[in-house]
Amino acid sequence: MARWPWYIQVGLIYLAARLVSGCIFVAVARHQGPSPWGDGEPDYLNFINIWDAEWYHRIYSGGYPAEIPRDPSGDALTNAWAFYPLFPLLARVLTFVTGLPWVIAAPLLATVAGLGAMLVIYKLFRLVDTRMRRSSSRLHGPEDSALIGERRTSHENALWGVALVSTFPVSAILQVPYAESLHLLLLAASLYLLLRRDYLTAIPVVLLMCLARPTGVPFALLVAAHLLLRIRHRRSDPLPLPEAVKATLLMVVGGVGALAWPLIAWWVTGDIRAYTETEAAWRGGDGIVPFLPWVESAQRLFGDVLGWFAPLLLLAAVVVYLDSAAVRRLGTDLRLWCGAYMLYLLAVLHPQTSTFRLLLPLFPLALAAVYVSKSRAYRCSVIVLFTLLQIVWVAWLWLWDELPGGGDYPP
C-alpha cells in the first residue's frame, strides 16, 4: 500500500476511521432510550441526526425566522440564527441533484467534506517546512520546490498527522450532519493558500468559511500577524507592494466575513442585535462579555479567588505549549493560527461540554504530536487512546441521558 498514490492512502485512513466511528455510534445507539428525537435504540442514520443536526434540518426545510422569537419578557429565545447557512444550503443542493432525503444526504455531505478536508490537510502538512525558522521565500516554480522540498514534512509524517486528525476524540462529528467537516475543509484550504501566499485565491475560500462557522475573526488576526512578520523580514523575504496589497485585502475580507452573518441576520429580521441576542439565548440568556464566562466557570469550579487565576494559568499553559519544540516545527503561520484561535475561544466562548468539539480547528497540533516521537509504538498508542476517547465522547455526550434537572450536556 505504501506504493499507492497519496490520495488513496489518505482516503483509506479516513474511511477506516469513519468506519470505526460508525461502529461506535451503532453500539452506543443500542443503549439509547426514548429521547426528544424518538423512541429508543434508533438506527445509525436516525441516531446521528439528533442534537444540532435537528436545527440544521429545520434550516434546510424552512429557512430562518423572519423575526427573533422572544419570551413574554422580551428576551430572545433559542433559534436557528445561531447556525450558519452554508451546510444546510449545500445539503439542499445535494438533495435537489440526487433526490436523496435529508437523513441520507446530510451525513453523506458531511462525510465527503471530511474526506476532502483530510486530503487538503495532507497537502498542508506536506507544505510545512520543519527546519527553517523564518518564512521561506515564495515558490516561483518547480526548481525552487526541488531546492527546499527535502526540508518539508515527509510523506510518512503527514500521513500520521492525517491519522491523528481522523481519529481525534471528537472526529466522529465529521460524519454527522454538523458543519464541522465542511468548515474543516475550508479552513485547511485557507491555511494552505496562506502558506503558499496565494492571497487572492484564498479570498473566496475564506468568505465561504465564514458562512460555515464563525472563524473570520481569528483568521483575520492570523493574516494581520502574517503580514506584519513579512514586513519585518522584508529584507530577507522581499514583500512586493502588489503582494502586500493582496495580503491586506485578505485580512480585510476575513474581518468582513466575520461580520457577514450578523449583518445578514440584521437585514432579514430588522433587528441589529438579532445574532448577538440569539447567541446569548443559547448561553442561558446572559449577555456576551469577552473573557468573563471563563472566569465565571473557573469560580464555580475553584472558588471566587482561585477562579480569577485559573484562566490566566490556562493561558500561560497555552503559551508554553505553543513554544514547545514539537509545535515550533509547525512553522510560524500554523502556530499563529493556533494561538489566534485559542485567544478567540478564550474571548468569546462560553465553556461547556461543546468546547471539546470546538477544538477541532486546532488540527495542526496533530502534526506537532507526530513530531513528539518517531516511535511507531507511541504514534499507534495515541491513535488507540484517541479511539477510546471517541467511545467516551459518543457515550457521554452524544447519547441522550436526561439529567435530574432536565436536559442533557450537549456534544
mmCIF file of C-alpha atoms in Angstrom:
data_model
loop_
_atom_site.group_PDB
_atom_site.id
_atom_site.type_symbol
_atom_site.label_atom_id
_atom_site.label_comp_id
_atom_site.label_asym_id
_atom_site.label_seq_id
_atom_site.Cartn_x
_atom_site.Cartn_y
_atom_site.Cartn_z
ATOM 1 C CA MET A 1 0.000 0.000 0.000
ATOM 2 C CA ALA A 2 2.961 2.335 0.512
ATOM 3 C CA ARG A 3 3.315 2.484 -3.289
ATOM 4 C CA TRP A 4 -0.261 3.597 -3.829
ATOM 5 C CA PRO A 5 -0.952 7.277 -4.638
ATOM 6 C CA TRP A 6 -1.007 9.539 -1.594
ATOM 7 C CA TYR A 7 -4.678 10.400 -2.003
ATOM 8 C CA ILE A 8 -5.637 6.715 -1.920
ATOM 9 C CA GLN A 9 -3.641 6.246 1.276
ATOM 10 C CA VAL A 10 -5.228 9.320 2.885
ATOM 11 C CA GLY A 11 -8.692 8.207 1.786
ATOM 12 C CA LEU A 12 -8.244 4.715 3.228
ATOM 13 C CA ILE A 13 -7.072 6.121 6.566
ATOM 14 C CA TYR A 14 -10.052 8.456 6.740
ATOM 15 C CA LEU A 15 -12.618 5.864 5.677
ATOM 16 C CA ALA A 16 -11.227 3.323 8.158
ATOM 17 C CA ALA A 17 -11.520 5.919 10.918
ATOM 18 C CA ARG A 18 -15.102 6.725 9.913
ATOM 19 C CA LEU A 19 -15.976 3.032 9.882
ATOM 20 C CA VAL A 20 -14.703 2.732 13.451
ATOM 21 C CA SER A 21 -16.688 5.821 14.463
ATOM 22 C CA GLY A 22 -19.752 4.355 12.750
ATOM 23 C CA CYS A 23 -19.386 1.165 14.769
ATOM 24 C CA ILE A 24 -19.155 3.250 17.944
ATOM 25 C CA PHE A 25 -22.355 5.114 17.021
ATOM 26 C CA VAL A 26 -24.178 1.848 16.294
ATOM 27 C CA ALA A 27 -23.054 0.282 19.559
ATOM 28 C CA VAL A 28 -23.981 3.323 21.652
ATOM 29 C CA ALA A 29 -27.350 3.645 19.879
ATOM 30 C CA ARG A 30 -28.337 0.263 21.313
ATOM 31 C CA HIS A 31 -28.243 1.913 24.747
ATOM 32 C CA GLN A 32 -30.279 4.956 23.730
ATOM 33 C CA GLY A 33 -33.634 5.137 25.454
ATOM 34 C CA PRO A 34 -36.522 7.406 24.493
ATOM 35 C CA SER A 35 -35.299 10.927 23.751
ATOM 36 C CA PRO A 36 -36.647 14.202 22.352
ATOM 37 C CA TRP A 37 -35.893 12.783 18.887
ATOM 38 C CA GLY A 38 -37.774 9.500 19.090
ATOM 39 C CA ASP A 39 -38.012 6.069 20.637
ATOM 40 C CA GLY A 40 -35.117 4.064 21.986
ATOM 41 C CA GLU A 41 -32.497 2.116 20.033
ATOM 42 C CA PRO A 42 -32.573 4.202 16.837
ATOM 43 C CA ASP A 43 -30.752 3.049 13.721
ATOM 44 C CA TYR A 44 -27.461 4.648 12.678
ATOM 45 C CA LEU A 45 -28.868 7.385 10.431
ATOM 46 C CA ASN A 46 -31.503 8.489 12.914
ATOM 47 C CA PHE A 47 -29.025 8.402 15.786
ATOM 48 C CA ILE A 48 -26.568 10.752 14.079
ATOM 49 C CA ASN A 49 -29.384 13.139 13.067
ATOM 50 C CA ILE A 50 -30.010 14.461 16.573
ATOM 51 C CA TRP A 51 -28.806 17.439 18.629
ATOM 52 C CA ASP A 52 -27.783 20.362 16.384
ATOM 53 C CA ALA A 53 -28.442 18.240 13.297
ATOM 54 C CA GLU A 54 -32.121 18.867 14.009
ATOM 55 C CA TRP A 55 -31.540 22.631 13.808
ATOM 56 C CA TYR A 56 -29.704 22.289 10.512
ATOM 57 C CA HIS A 57 -32.614 20.199 9.265
ATOM 58 C CA ARG A 58 -35.044 22.961 10.269
ATOM 59 C CA ILE A 59 -32.984 25.481 8.311
ATOM 60 C CA TYR A 60 -32.808 23.072 5.367
ATOM 61 C CA SER A 61 -36.576 22.649 5.426
ATOM 62 C CA GLY A 62 -37.874 26.101 6.306
ATOM 63 C CA GLY A 63 -35.013 28.589 6.361
ATOM 64 C CA TYR A 64 -34.523 31.171 9.098
ATOM 65 C CA PRO A 65 -37.225 33.013 11.074
ATOM 66 C CA ALA A 66 -38.115 36.493 9.842
ATOM 67 C CA GLU A 67 -38.326 37.667 13.458
ATOM 68 C CA ILE A 68 -36.382 36.683 16.546
ATOM 69 C CA PRO A 69 -38.688 34.639 18.789
ATOM 70 C CA ARG A 70 -38.955 36.127 22.273
ATOM 71 C CA ASP A 71 -40.441 35.195 25.637
ATOM 72 C CA PRO A 72 -43.081 37.378 27.370
ATOM 73 C CA SER A 73 -40.337 39.482 28.969
ATOM 74 C CA GLY A 74 -38.821 40.291 25.570
ATOM 75 C CA ASP A 75 -35.692 38.137 25.851
ATOM 76 C CA ALA A 76 -34.627 36.245 22.735
ATOM 77 C CA LEU A 77 -35.302 32.507 22.635
ATOM 78 C CA THR A 78 -33.009 29.904 21.090
ATOM 79 C CA ASN A 79 -33.490 29.908 17.333
ATOM 80 C CA ALA A 80 -31.895 28.986 14.017
ATOM 81 C CA TRP A 81 -29.898 32.225 13.586
ATOM 82 C CA ALA A 82 -27.165 30.716 15.777
ATOM 83 C CA PHE A 83 -26.358 28.252 12.968
ATOM 84 C CA TYR A 84 -24.522 29.307 9.845
ATOM 85 C CA PRO A 85 -26.127 28.677 6.423
ATOM 86 C CA LEU A 86 -23.548 27.029 4.173
ATOM 87 C CA PHE A 87 -24.024 23.420 5.299
ATOM 88 C CA PRO A 88 -27.855 23.287 5.055
ATOM 89 C CA LEU A 89 -27.686 25.188 1.752
ATOM 90 C CA LEU A 90 -25.306 22.642 0.228
ATOM 91 C CA ALA A 91 -27.425 19.815 1.645
ATOM 92 C CA ARG A 92 -30.434 21.276 -0.155
ATOM 93 C CA VAL A 93 -28.439 21.433 -3.391
ATOM 94 C CA LEU A 94 -27.385 17.810 -2.931
ATOM 95 C CA THR A 95 -30.963 16.642 -2.372
ATOM 96 C CA PHE A 96 -32.108 18.605 -5.410
ATOM 97 C CA VAL A 97 -29.461 16.956 -7.600
ATOM 98 C CA THR A 98 -29.690 13.406 -6.240
ATOM 99 C CA GLY A 99 -33.219 13.193 -4.849
ATOM 100 C CA LEU A 100 -31.860 11.842 -1.563
ATOM 101 C CA PRO A 101 -33.694 12.778 1.648
ATOM 102 C CA TRP A 102 -32.006 14.843 4.359
ATOM 103 C CA VAL A 103 -31.424 11.842 6.596
ATOM 104 C CA ILE A 104 -29.055 10.414 3.957
ATOM 105 C CA ALA A 105 -27.861 13.490 2.058
ATOM 106 C CA ALA A 106 -26.707 15.467 5.108
ATOM 107 C CA PRO A 107 -24.468 12.723 6.596
ATOM 108 C CA LEU A 108 -23.157 11.985 3.095
ATOM 109 C CA LEU A 109 -22.274 15.648 2.577
ATOM 110 C CA ALA A 110 -20.548 15.812 5.962
ATOM 111 C CA THR A 111 -18.572 12.612 5.368
ATOM 112 C CA VAL A 112 -17.432 13.622 1.871
ATOM 113 C CA ALA A 113 -16.465 17.090 3.125
ATOM 114 C CA GLY A 114 -14.427 15.387 5.847
ATOM 115 C CA LEU A 115 -12.643 13.329 3.201
ATOM 116 C CA GLY A 116 -11.869 16.493 1.277
ATOM 117 C CA ALA A 117 -10.581 18.062 4.480
ATOM 118 C CA MET A 118 -8.159 15.179 5.054
ATOM 119 C CA LEU A 119 -6.813 15.443 1.507
ATOM 120 C CA VAL A 120 -6.181 19.172 1.933
ATOM 121 C CA ILE A 121 -4.739 18.659 5.420
ATOM 122 C CA TYR A 122 -2.251 16.168 3.975
ATOM 123 C CA LYS A 123 -1.169 18.734 1.366
ATOM 124 C CA LEU A 124 -0.968 21.400 4.064
ATOM 125 C CA PHE A 125 1.181 19.198 6.307
ATOM 126 C CA ARG A 126 3.469 18.391 3.388
ATOM 127 C CA LEU A 127 3.925 22.116 2.843
ATOM 128 C CA VAL A 128 5.214 22.676 6.368
ATOM 129 C CA ASP A 129 8.922 23.454 6.496
ATOM 130 C CA THR A 130 10.162 21.608 9.573
ATOM 131 C CA ARG A 131 13.691 23.052 9.622
ATOM 132 C CA MET A 132 13.569 26.708 8.678
ATOM 133 C CA ARG A 133 12.566 29.118 11.426
ATOM 134 C CA ARG A 134 11.901 32.055 9.123
ATOM 135 C CA SER A 135 9.267 32.204 6.442
ATOM 136 C CA SER A 136 10.763 30.818 3.261
ATOM 137 C CA SER A 137 10.652 32.790 0.036
ATOM 138 C CA ARG A 138 7.665 32.228 -2.178
ATOM 139 C CA LEU A 139 7.866 29.330 -4.557
ATOM 140 C CA HIS A 140 8.003 30.524 -8.129
ATOM 141 C CA GLY A 141 8.399 27.235 -9.937
ATOM 142 C CA PRO A 142 9.400 23.566 -9.764
ATOM 143 C CA GLU A 143 13.073 24.497 -9.450
ATOM 144 C CA ASP A 144 12.502 26.303 -6.161
ATOM 145 C CA SER A 145 10.259 23.477 -4.979
ATOM 146 C CA ALA A 146 13.014 20.949 -5.640
ATOM 147 C CA LEU A 147 15.553 23.042 -3.730
ATOM 148 C CA ILE A 148 13.656 23.107 -0.466
ATOM 149 C CA GLY A 149 11.471 20.053 -0.874
ATOM 150 C CA GLU A 150 13.718 17.933 1.322
ATOM 151 C CA ARG A 151 13.084 20.285 4.233
ATOM 152 C CA ARG A 152 9.376 19.718 4.120
ATOM 153 C CA THR A 153 7.302 17.275 6.162
ATOM 154 C CA SER A 154 7.808 13.727 4.944
ATOM 155 C CA HIS A 155 5.011 11.704 3.398
ATOM 156 C CA GLU A 156 5.053 9.329 6.364
ATOM 157 C CA ASN A 157 4.750 12.092 8.961
ATOM 158 C CA ALA A 158 1.976 13.813 7.011
ATOM 159 C CA LEU A 159 0.061 10.518 6.870
ATOM 160 C CA TRP A 160 0.453 10.073 10.607
ATOM 161 C CA GLY A 161 -0.836 13.598 11.088
ATOM 162 C CA VAL A 162 -3.900 12.797 8.980
ATOM 163 C CA ALA A 163 -4.428 9.629 11.009
ATOM 164 C CA LEU A 164 -4.421 11.588 14.257
ATOM 165 C CA VAL A 165 -6.888 14.161 12.911
ATOM 166 C CA SER A 166 -9.124 11.368 11.559
ATOM 167 C CA THR A 167 -9.237 9.609 14.931
ATOM 168 C CA PHE A 168 -9.312 12.682 17.180
ATOM 169 C CA PRO A 169 -11.681 12.116 20.151
ATOM 170 C CA VAL A 170 -14.380 14.299 18.539
ATOM 171 C CA SER A 171 -13.672 13.208 14.950
ATOM 172 C CA ALA A 172 -16.945 11.273 14.911
ATOM 173 C CA ILE A 173 -18.526 14.681 14.303
ATOM 174 C CA LEU A 174 -17.067 14.580 10.772
ATOM 175 C CA GLN A 175 -19.752 12.118 9.653
ATOM 176 C CA VAL A 176 -22.845 13.632 11.287
ATOM 177 C CA PRO A 177 -24.972 16.483 9.894
ATOM 178 C CA TYR A 178 -22.967 19.246 11.535
ATOM 179 C CA ALA A 179 -20.963 21.957 9.753
ATOM 180 C CA GLU A 180 -17.656 20.856 11.329
ATOM 181 C CA SER A 181 -16.367 18.760 8.419
ATOM 182 C CA LEU A 182 -17.267 21.409 5.829
ATOM 183 C CA HIS A 183 -15.658 24.111 7.942
ATOM 184 C CA LEU A 184 -12.554 21.969 8.448
ATOM 185 C CA LEU A 185 -12.215 21.586 4.679
ATOM 186 C CA LEU A 186 -12.479 25.334 4.072
ATOM 187 C CA LEU A 187 -10.182 26.191 6.989
ATOM 188 C CA ALA A 188 -7.496 23.753 5.823
ATOM 189 C CA ALA A 189 -7.757 25.161 2.287
ATOM 190 C CA SER A 190 -7.479 28.729 3.617
ATOM 191 C CA LEU A 191 -4.365 27.879 5.629
ATOM 192 C CA TYR A 192 -2.868 26.015 2.678
ATOM 193 C CA LEU A 193 -3.340 29.004 0.388
ATOM 194 C CA LEU A 194 -1.963 31.362 3.032
ATOM 195 C CA LEU A 195 1.188 29.261 3.396
ATOM 196 C CA ARG A 196 1.567 29.311 -0.384
ATOM 197 C CA ARG A 197 0.926 33.079 -0.268
ATOM 198 C CA ASP A 198 -1.811 32.760 -2.826
ATOM 199 C CA TYR A 199 -3.789 35.515 -1.148
ATOM 200 C CA LEU A 200 -6.295 36.273 -3.906
ATOM 201 C CA THR A 201 -7.326 32.640 -4.337
ATOM 202 C CA ALA A 202 -7.817 32.416 -0.583
ATOM 203 C CA ILE A 203 -10.400 35.232 -0.545
ATOM 204 C CA PRO A 204 -13.463 33.268 -1.802
ATOM 205 C CA VAL A 205 -12.462 30.280 0.318
ATOM 206 C CA VAL A 206 -12.298 32.450 3.446
ATOM 207 C CA LEU A 207 -15.678 34.002 2.649
ATOM 208 C CA LEU A 208 -17.236 30.542 2.368
ATOM 209 C CA MET A 209 -15.501 29.504 5.585
ATOM 210 C CA CYS A 210 -17.090 32.469 7.362
ATOM 211 C CA LEU A 211 -20.521 31.200 6.247
ATOM 212 C CA ALA A 212 -19.833 27.718 7.627
ATOM 213 C CA ARG A 213 -18.556 28.518 11.126
ATOM 214 C CA PRO A 214 -17.650 31.790 12.920
ATOM 215 C CA THR A 215 -13.873 31.821 12.496
ATOM 216 C CA GLY A 216 -13.389 35.006 10.485
ATOM 217 C CA VAL A 217 -12.013 36.967 13.449
ATOM 218 C CA PRO A 218 -9.126 34.606 14.326
ATOM 219 C CA PHE A 219 -8.281 34.146 10.650
ATOM 220 C CA ALA A 220 -8.130 37.919 10.108
ATOM 221 C CA LEU A 221 -5.893 38.129 13.187
ATOM 222 C CA LEU A 222 -3.665 35.426 11.710
ATOM 223 C CA VAL A 223 -3.337 37.259 8.383
ATOM 224 C CA ALA A 224 -2.541 40.518 10.199
ATOM 225 C CA ALA A 225 0.272 38.847 12.150
ATOM 226 C CA HIS A 226 1.473 37.087 8.979
ATOM 227 C CA LEU A 227 1.618 40.418 7.142
ATOM 228 C CA LEU A 228 3.430 42.183 9.989
ATOM 229 C CA LEU A 229 6.065 39.451 10.081
ATOM 230 C CA ARG A 230 6.546 39.672 6.330
ATOM 231 C CA ILE A 231 7.040 43.427 6.644
ATOM 232 C CA ARG A 232 9.528 42.899 9.455
ATOM 233 C CA HIS A 233 11.542 40.353 7.438
ATOM 234 C CA ARG A 234 11.195 42.097 4.082
ATOM 235 C CA ARG A 235 14.974 42.315 3.613
ATOM 236 C CA SER A 236 15.479 38.562 3.737
ATOM 237 C CA ASP A 237 11.992 37.798 2.434
ATOM 238 C CA PRO A 238 11.006 40.501 -0.094
ATOM 239 C CA LEU A 239 7.437 41.786 0.056
ATOM 240 C CA PRO A 240 6.482 43.474 -3.238
ATOM 241 C CA LEU A 241 3.789 46.110 -2.965
ATOM 242 C CA PRO A 242 1.196 44.149 -5.025
ATOM 243 C CA GLU A 243 1.642 41.158 -2.739
ATOM 244 C CA ALA A 244 1.283 43.355 0.357
ATOM 245 C CA VAL A 245 -1.954 44.759 -1.066
ATOM 246 C CA LYS A 246 -3.303 41.255 -1.715
ATOM 247 C CA ALA A 247 -2.452 40.147 1.825
ATOM 248 C CA THR A 248 -4.109 43.260 3.250
ATOM 249 C CA LEU A 249 -7.202 42.578 1.167
ATOM 250 C CA LEU A 250 -7.329 39.023 2.523
ATOM 251 C CA MET A 251 -7.101 40.352 6.078
ATOM 252 C CA VAL A 252 -9.955 42.798 5.432
ATOM 253 C CA VAL A 253 -12.058 40.050 3.850
ATOM 254 C CA GLY A 254 -11.568 37.906 6.948
ATOM 255 C CA GLY A 255 -12.839 40.742 9.125
ATOM 256 C CA VAL A 256 -15.759 41.499 6.816
ATOM 257 C CA GLY A 257 -16.575 37.795 6.620
ATOM 258 C CA ALA A 258 -16.757 37.671 10.406
ATOM 259 C CA LEU A 259 -19.442 40.392 10.304
ATOM 260 C CA ALA A 260 -21.331 38.969 7.319
ATOM 261 C CA TRP A 261 -23.688 36.647 9.176
ATOM 262 C CA PRO A 262 -24.628 39.119 11.951
ATOM 263 C CA LEU A 263 -25.311 41.708 9.227
ATOM 264 C CA ILE A 264 -27.439 39.241 7.257
ATOM 265 C CA ALA A 265 -29.418 38.442 10.416
ATOM 266 C CA TRP A 266 -29.963 42.177 10.949
ATOM 267 C CA TRP A 267 -31.045 42.682 7.333
ATOM 268 C CA VAL A 268 -33.556 39.820 7.388
ATOM 269 C CA THR A 269 -35.050 40.428 10.835
ATOM 270 C CA GLY A 270 -34.668 44.194 11.036
ATOM 271 C CA ASP A 271 -33.082 43.730 14.476
ATOM 272 C CA ILE A 272 -29.481 44.913 14.757
ATOM 273 C CA ARG A 273 -28.963 42.610 17.743
ATOM 274 C CA ALA A 274 -30.557 39.553 16.129
ATOM 275 C CA TYR A 275 -27.399 37.449 16.058
ATOM 276 C CA THR A 276 -25.844 38.571 19.349
ATOM 277 C CA GLU A 277 -29.090 38.140 21.289
ATOM 278 C CA THR A 278 -29.589 34.712 19.709
ATOM 279 C CA GLU A 279 -26.108 33.673 20.814
ATOM 280 C CA ALA A 280 -26.839 34.998 24.300
ATOM 281 C CA ALA A 281 -30.034 32.928 24.366
ATOM 282 C CA TRP A 282 -28.060 29.765 23.675
ATOM 283 C CA ARG A 283 -25.869 30.654 26.656
ATOM 284 C CA GLY A 284 -28.771 30.824 29.045
ATOM 285 C CA GLY A 285 -29.799 34.412 28.396
ATOM 286 C CA ASP A 286 -26.669 36.113 29.721
ATOM 287 C CA GLY A 287 -25.126 38.833 27.597
ATOM 288 C CA ILE A 288 -21.879 38.267 25.725
ATOM 289 C CA VAL A 289 -18.998 39.732 27.737
ATOM 290 C CA PRO A 290 -15.489 38.828 26.452
ATOM 291 C CA PHE A 291 -13.450 36.510 28.706
ATOM 292 C CA LEU A 292 -15.976 36.672 31.566
ATOM 293 C CA PRO A 293 -17.549 33.198 31.024
ATOM 294 C CA TRP A 294 -14.176 31.548 31.624
ATOM 295 C CA VAL A 295 -13.772 33.417 34.911
ATOM 296 C CA GLU A 296 -17.310 32.540 35.999
ATOM 297 C CA SER A 297 -16.816 28.859 35.131
ATOM 298 C CA ALA A 298 -13.486 28.807 36.959
ATOM 299 C CA GLN A 299 -15.070 30.412 40.023
ATOM 300 C CA ARG A 300 -17.739 27.712 40.091
ATOM 301 C CA LEU A 301 -15.005 25.070 39.989
ATOM 302 C CA PHE A 302 -12.285 26.591 42.179
ATOM 303 C CA GLY A 303 -13.929 29.338 44.214
ATOM 304 C CA ASP A 304 -14.077 33.118 43.958
ATOM 305 C CA VAL A 305 -10.353 33.757 44.499
ATOM 306 C CA LEU A 306 -8.687 30.939 42.570
ATOM 307 C CA GLY A 307 -11.275 31.342 39.836
ATOM 308 C CA TRP A 308 -9.624 34.582 38.729
ATOM 309 C CA PHE A 309 -6.241 32.890 38.352
ATOM 310 C CA ALA A 310 -7.352 29.676 36.613
ATOM 311 C CA PRO A 311 -7.918 31.312 33.184
ATOM 312 C CA LEU A 312 -4.541 33.037 33.486
ATOM 313 C CA LEU A 313 -2.883 29.698 34.258
ATOM 314 C CA LEU A 314 -4.671 28.186 31.270
ATOM 315 C CA LEU A 315 -3.431 30.993 29.051
ATOM 316 C CA ALA A 316 0.122 30.552 30.378
ATOM 317 C CA ALA A 317 -0.053 26.809 29.664
ATOM 318 C CA VAL A 318 -1.176 27.522 26.095
ATOM 319 C CA VAL A 319 1.733 29.933 25.559
ATOM 320 C CA VAL A 320 4.247 27.419 26.927
ATOM 321 C CA TYR A 321 2.801 24.638 24.785
ATOM 322 C CA LEU A 322 2.853 26.713 21.601
ATOM 323 C CA ASP A 323 6.515 27.433 22.291
ATOM 324 C CA SER A 324 7.409 23.764 22.732
ATOM 325 C CA ALA A 325 9.903 22.158 20.362
ATOM 326 C CA ALA A 326 7.321 19.961 18.601
ATOM 327 C CA VAL A 327 4.894 22.831 17.987
ATOM 328 C CA ARG A 328 7.669 25.151 16.760
ATOM 329 C CA ARG A 329 8.275 22.681 13.938
ATOM 330 C CA LEU A 330 4.860 23.587 12.535
ATOM 331 C CA GLY A 331 6.248 26.906 11.353
ATOM 332 C CA THR A 332 5.188 30.421 12.193
ATOM 333 C CA ASP A 333 1.870 30.622 10.356
ATOM 334 C CA LEU A 334 0.313 27.455 11.772
ATOM 335 C CA ARG A 335 1.479 28.379 15.270
ATOM 336 C CA LEU A 336 -0.064 31.805 14.821
ATOM 337 C CA TRP A 337 -3.326 30.229 13.730
ATOM 338 C CA CYS A 338 -3.447 28.001 16.810
ATOM 339 C CA GLY A 339 -2.653 30.962 19.052
ATOM 340 C CA ALA A 340 -5.216 33.230 17.367
ATOM 341 C CA TYR A 341 -7.938 30.593 17.538
ATOM 342 C CA MET A 342 -7.237 29.801 21.198
ATOM 343 C CA LEU A 343 -7.346 33.507 22.017
ATOM 344 C CA TYR A 344 -10.644 33.767 20.144
ATOM 345 C CA LEU A 345 -12.107 30.869 22.137
ATOM 346 C CA LEU A 346 -10.931 32.464 25.365
ATOM 347 C CA ALA A 347 -12.559 35.758 24.389
ATOM 348 C CA VAL A 348 -15.976 34.613 23.112
ATOM 349 C CA LEU A 349 -16.602 31.003 24.113
ATOM 350 C CA HIS A 350 -18.929 30.041 26.926
ATOM 351 C CA PRO A 351 -17.035 26.958 28.207
ATOM 352 C CA GLN A 352 -19.164 23.830 28.346
ATOM 353 C CA THR A 353 -19.131 20.278 27.015
ATOM 354 C CA SER A 354 -19.352 21.561 23.420
ATOM 355 C CA THR A 355 -15.885 23.056 23.915
ATOM 356 C CA PHE A 356 -14.329 19.688 23.045
ATOM 357 C CA ARG A 357 -15.921 19.813 19.586
ATOM 358 C CA LEU A 358 -14.783 23.396 19.061
ATOM 359 C CA LEU A 359 -11.144 22.349 19.464
ATOM 360 C CA LEU A 360 -11.165 20.581 16.078
ATOM 361 C CA PRO A 361 -9.852 23.675 14.177
ATOM 362 C CA LEU A 362 -6.626 23.234 16.153
ATOM 363 C CA PHE A 363 -5.898 20.254 13.882
ATOM 364 C CA PRO A 364 -2.327 21.440 13.003
ATOM 365 C CA LEU A 365 -1.344 20.333 16.500
ATOM 366 C CA ALA A 366 -1.844 16.751 15.308
ATOM 367 C CA LEU A 367 1.334 17.144 13.267
ATOM 368 C CA ALA A 368 3.093 18.501 16.350
ATOM 369 C CA ALA A 369 2.002 15.361 18.206
ATOM 370 C CA VAL A 370 3.622 13.309 15.445
ATOM 371 C CA TYR A 371 6.877 15.214 15.915
ATOM 372 C CA VAL A 372 6.999 14.314 19.615
ATOM 373 C CA SER A 373 8.466 10.921 18.769
ATOM 374 C CA LYS A 374 9.339 8.811 15.729
ATOM 375 C CA SER A 375 8.315 5.675 17.606
ATOM 376 C CA ARG A 376 5.507 3.793 15.895
ATOM 377 C CA ALA A 377 4.534 2.384 19.279
ATOM 378 C CA TYR A 378 3.976 5.929 20.545
ATOM 379 C CA ARG A 379 2.012 7.004 17.475
ATOM 380 C CA CYS A 380 -0.159 3.882 17.454
ATOM 381 C CA SER A 381 -0.777 4.350 21.178
ATOM 382 C CA VAL A 382 -2.036 7.880 20.534
ATOM 383 C CA ILE A 383 -4.453 6.565 17.883
ATOM 384 C CA VAL A 384 -5.705 3.865 20.261
ATOM 385 C CA LEU A 385 -6.151 6.460 23.012
ATOM 386 C CA PHE A 386 -7.999 8.794 20.650
ATOM 387 C CA THR A 387 -10.317 5.952 19.599
ATOM 388 C CA LEU A 388 -11.076 5.064 23.214
ATOM 389 C CA LEU A 389 -11.846 8.725 23.909
ATOM 390 C CA GLN A 390 -14.212 8.678 20.916
ATOM 391 C CA ILE A 391 -16.170 5.988 22.736
ATOM 392 C CA VAL A 392 -16.214 8.205 25.822
ATOM 393 C CA TRP A 393 -17.343 11.251 23.820
ATOM 394 C CA VAL A 394 -20.154 9.432 21.989
ATOM 395 C CA ALA A 395 -21.384 7.523 25.056
ATOM 396 C CA TRP A 396 -21.167 10.525 27.380
ATOM 397 C CA LEU A 397 -22.250 13.438 25.197
ATOM 398 C CA TRP A 398 -23.951 12.186 22.029
ATOM 399 C CA LEU A 399 -26.136 9.674 23.873
ATOM 400 C CA TRP A 400 -29.166 11.456 25.324
ATOM 401 C CA ASP A 401 -29.430 10.701 29.034
ATOM 402 C CA GLU A 402 -31.682 13.206 30.768
ATOM 403 C CA LEU A 403 -30.196 14.908 33.813
ATOM 404 C CA PRO A 404 -32.117 15.088 37.107
ATOM 405 C CA GLY A 405 -32.921 18.738 36.444
ATOM 406 C CA GLY A 406 -33.915 18.115 32.825
ATOM 407 C CA GLY A 407 -31.955 18.356 29.588
ATOM 408 C CA ASP A 408 -28.533 16.859 28.950
ATOM 409 C CA TYR A 409 -24.986 18.003 28.288
ATOM 410 C CA PRO A 410 -24.633 18.929 24.576
ATOM 411 C CA PRO A 411 -21.905 17.374 22.402
#
